[in-house]
Each structure stands twice: as C-alpha cells, then as structure tokens.
C-alpha cells in the first residue's frame, strides 16, 4: 500500500487538487465556447489552463479559510455523541 502524506499537508493538497480540477474544467469550457471546437483547441486550452491555474491556486489558498468560516456559520455542525 502506498504511503500517504501526513495530515499536516491537507491545507495545501486540497486547494492544489481543487484548483487543478476546477481551472481545467472552467478554462476548457471558456476556451471551447470562445473559439469553438477547432484544430488547435487542445493547445489553446492548455495555455488557458496554465494561466488559470496560476491564478486559481493562490486564490484558493487565500479564500478557503474565509469560505470555511462562512460555511461553519451557516451550516449546523453534527452533535458529538458523548
């Protein structure tokens, strides 16, 4: 079984994975809708994705703590069974 990263890396790995996936999806939709399905779409998309990810990852690092506080303030937490 492969060894997992220690829990302390969760604060970096989660926004990293989220930014890769979300920027890939959004940049593809945006690139395809702007230029159409044409030869060279993959190249255009990869350029857009690289730029999008450079913005998305640091943005998530800054915004995620705020989002967690907003969610904690608006969503009831489960009761502990003691």
PDB file of C-alpha atoms in Angstrom:
ATOM      1  CA  UNK A   1       0.000   0.000   0.000  1.00  0.00           C
ATOM      2  CA  UNK A   2       1.438   3.412  -0.946  1.00  0.00           C
ATOM      3  CA  UNK A   3       2.300   5.705   1.903  1.00  0.00           C
ATOM      4  CA  UNK A   4       0.043   8.741   2.353  1.00  0.00           C
ATOM      5  CA  UNK A   5       1.138  12.258   3.103  1.00  0.00           C
ATOM      6  CA  UNK A   6       0.868  13.344   6.735  1.00  0.00           C
ATOM      7  CA  UNK A   7      -2.346  15.156   7.735  1.00  0.00           C
ATOM      8  CA  UNK A   8      -0.498  18.475   8.104  1.00  0.00           C
ATOM      9  CA  UNK A   9      -0.292  18.706   4.281  1.00  0.00           C
ATOM     10  CA  UNK A  10      -4.076  18.690   3.862  1.00  0.00           C
ATOM     11  CA  UNK A  11      -4.229  22.511   3.875  1.00  0.00           C
ATOM     12  CA  UNK A  12      -2.058  22.588   0.729  1.00  0.00           C
ATOM     13  CA  UNK A  13      -3.092  19.375  -1.061  1.00  0.00           C
ATOM     14  CA  UNK A  14      -6.832  20.085  -1.011  1.00  0.00           C
ATOM     15  CA  UNK A  15      -6.606  23.526  -2.674  1.00  0.00           C
ATOM     16  CA  UNK A  16      -3.969  22.163  -5.060  1.00  0.00           C
ATOM     17  CA  UNK A  17      -6.232  19.352  -6.311  1.00  0.00           C
ATOM     18  CA  UNK A  18      -9.306  21.594  -6.328  1.00  0.00           C
ATOM     19  CA  UNK A  19      -7.523  24.334  -8.294  1.00  0.00           C
ATOM     20  CA  UNK A  20      -6.183  21.860 -10.872  1.00  0.00           C
ATOM     21  CA  UNK A  21      -9.603  20.306 -11.496  1.00  0.00           C
ATOM     22  CA  UNK A  22     -11.704  23.477 -11.404  1.00  0.00           C
ATOM     23  CA  UNK A  23      -9.332  25.564 -13.520  1.00  0.00           C
ATOM     24  CA  UNK A  24      -9.134  22.722 -16.064  1.00  0.00           C
ATOM     25  CA  UNK A  25     -12.912  22.482 -16.357  1.00  0.00           C
ATOM     26  CA  UNK A  26     -13.617  26.216 -16.422  1.00  0.00           C
ATOM     27  CA  UNK A  27     -10.783  27.044 -18.816  1.00  0.00           C
ATOM     28  CA  UNK A  28     -11.857  24.273 -21.203  1.00  0.00           C
ATOM     29  CA  UNK A  29     -15.473  25.444 -21.252  1.00  0.00           C
ATOM     30  CA  UNK A  30     -14.392  29.052 -21.703  1.00  0.00           C
ATOM     31  CA  UNK A  31     -11.844  28.255 -24.423  1.00  0.00           C
ATOM     32  CA  UNK A  32     -14.197  25.948 -26.325  1.00  0.00           C
ATOM     33  CA  UNK A  33     -17.088  28.396 -26.173  1.00  0.00           C
ATOM     34  CA  UNK A  34     -14.883  31.305 -27.241  1.00  0.00           C
ATOM     35  CA  UNK A  35     -13.033  29.642 -30.107  1.00  0.00           C
ATOM     36  CA  UNK A  36     -15.271  26.699 -30.973  1.00  0.00           C
ATOM     37  CA  UNK A  37     -14.233  23.100 -31.484  1.00  0.00           C
ATOM     38  CA  UNK A  38     -11.427  23.584 -33.968  1.00  0.00           C
ATOM     39  CA  UNK A  39      -7.986  22.181 -34.689  1.00  0.00           C
ATOM     40  CA  UNK A  40      -5.614  23.566 -32.107  1.00  0.00           C
ATOM     41  CA  UNK A  41      -8.240  23.697 -29.354  1.00  0.00           C
ATOM     42  CA  UNK A  42      -6.118  21.469 -27.123  1.00  0.00           C
ATOM     43  CA  UNK A  43      -3.145  23.824 -27.404  1.00  0.00           C
ATOM     44  CA  UNK A  44      -5.293  26.906 -26.730  1.00  0.00           C
ATOM     45  CA  UNK A  45      -6.892  25.179 -23.764  1.00  0.00           C
ATOM     46  CA  UNK A  46      -3.568  24.124 -22.227  1.00  0.00           C
ATOM     47  CA  UNK A  47      -2.316  27.719 -22.417  1.00  0.00           C
ATOM     48  CA  UNK A  48      -5.531  28.989 -20.840  1.00  0.00           C
ATOM     49  CA  UNK A  49      -5.373  26.275 -18.187  1.00  0.00           C
ATOM     50  CA  UNK A  50      -1.806  27.128 -17.206  1.00  0.00           C
ATOM     51  CA  UNK A  51      -2.692  30.783 -16.724  1.00  0.00           C
ATOM     52  CA  UNK A  52      -5.957  29.942 -14.954  1.00  0.00           C
ATOM     53  CA  UNK A  53      -4.206  27.612 -12.537  1.00  0.00           C
ATOM     54  CA  UNK A  54      -1.595  30.263 -11.695  1.00  0.00           C
ATOM     55  CA  UNK A  55      -4.478  32.474 -10.569  1.00  0.00           C
ATOM     56  CA  UNK A  56      -6.675  29.730  -9.064  1.00  0.00           C
ATOM     57  CA  UNK A  57      -4.211  28.084  -6.675  1.00  0.00           C
ATOM     58  CA  UNK A  58      -3.081  31.172  -4.750  1.00  0.00           C
ATOM     59  CA  UNK A  59      -6.670  32.452  -4.785  1.00  0.00           C
ATOM     60  CA  UNK A  60      -7.895  29.263  -3.155  1.00  0.00           C
ATOM     61  CA  UNK A  61      -5.174  29.460  -0.512  1.00  0.00           C
ATOM     62  CA  UNK A  62      -6.434  32.932   0.403  1.00  0.00           C
ATOM     63  CA  UNK A  63     -10.182  32.337   0.064  1.00  0.00           C
ATOM     64  CA  UNK A  64     -10.585  28.849   1.533  1.00  0.00           C
ATOM     65  CA  UNK A  65     -10.250  29.893   5.212  1.00  0.00           C
ATOM     66  CA  UNK A  66     -12.947  32.535   4.678  1.00  0.00           C
ATOM     67  CA  UNK A  67     -15.211  30.008   2.959  1.00  0.00           C
ATOM     68  CA  UNK A  68     -14.742  27.556   5.846  1.00  0.00           C
ATOM     69  CA  UNK A  69     -15.812  30.256   8.340  1.00  0.00           C
ATOM     70  CA  UNK A  70     -18.865  31.184   6.266  1.00  0.00           C
ATOM     71  CA  UNK A  71     -19.890  27.525   5.978  1.00  0.00           C
ATOM     72  CA  UNK A  72     -19.346  26.944   9.704  1.00  0.00           C
ATOM     73  CA  UNK A  73     -21.530  29.984  10.467  1.00  0.00           C
ATOM     74  CA  UNK A  74     -24.355  28.839   8.192  1.00  0.00           C
ATOM     75  CA  UNK A  75     -24.353  25.040   8.492  1.00  0.00           C
ATOM     76  CA  UNK A  76     -25.213  23.230  11.697  1.00  0.00           C
ATOM     77  CA  UNK A  77     -22.372  21.069  12.950  1.00  0.00           C
ATOM     78  CA  UNK A  78     -23.088  17.441  13.941  1.00  0.00           C
ATOM     79  CA  UNK A  79     -23.577  16.847  17.629  1.00  0.00           C
ATOM     80  CA  UNK A  80     -20.986  14.744  19.332  1.00  0.00           C
ATOM     81  CA  UNK A  81     -22.314  11.530  20.816  1.00  0.00           C
ATOM     82  CA  UNK A  82     -20.932  11.664  24.364  1.00  0.00           C
TER      83      UNK A  82
END
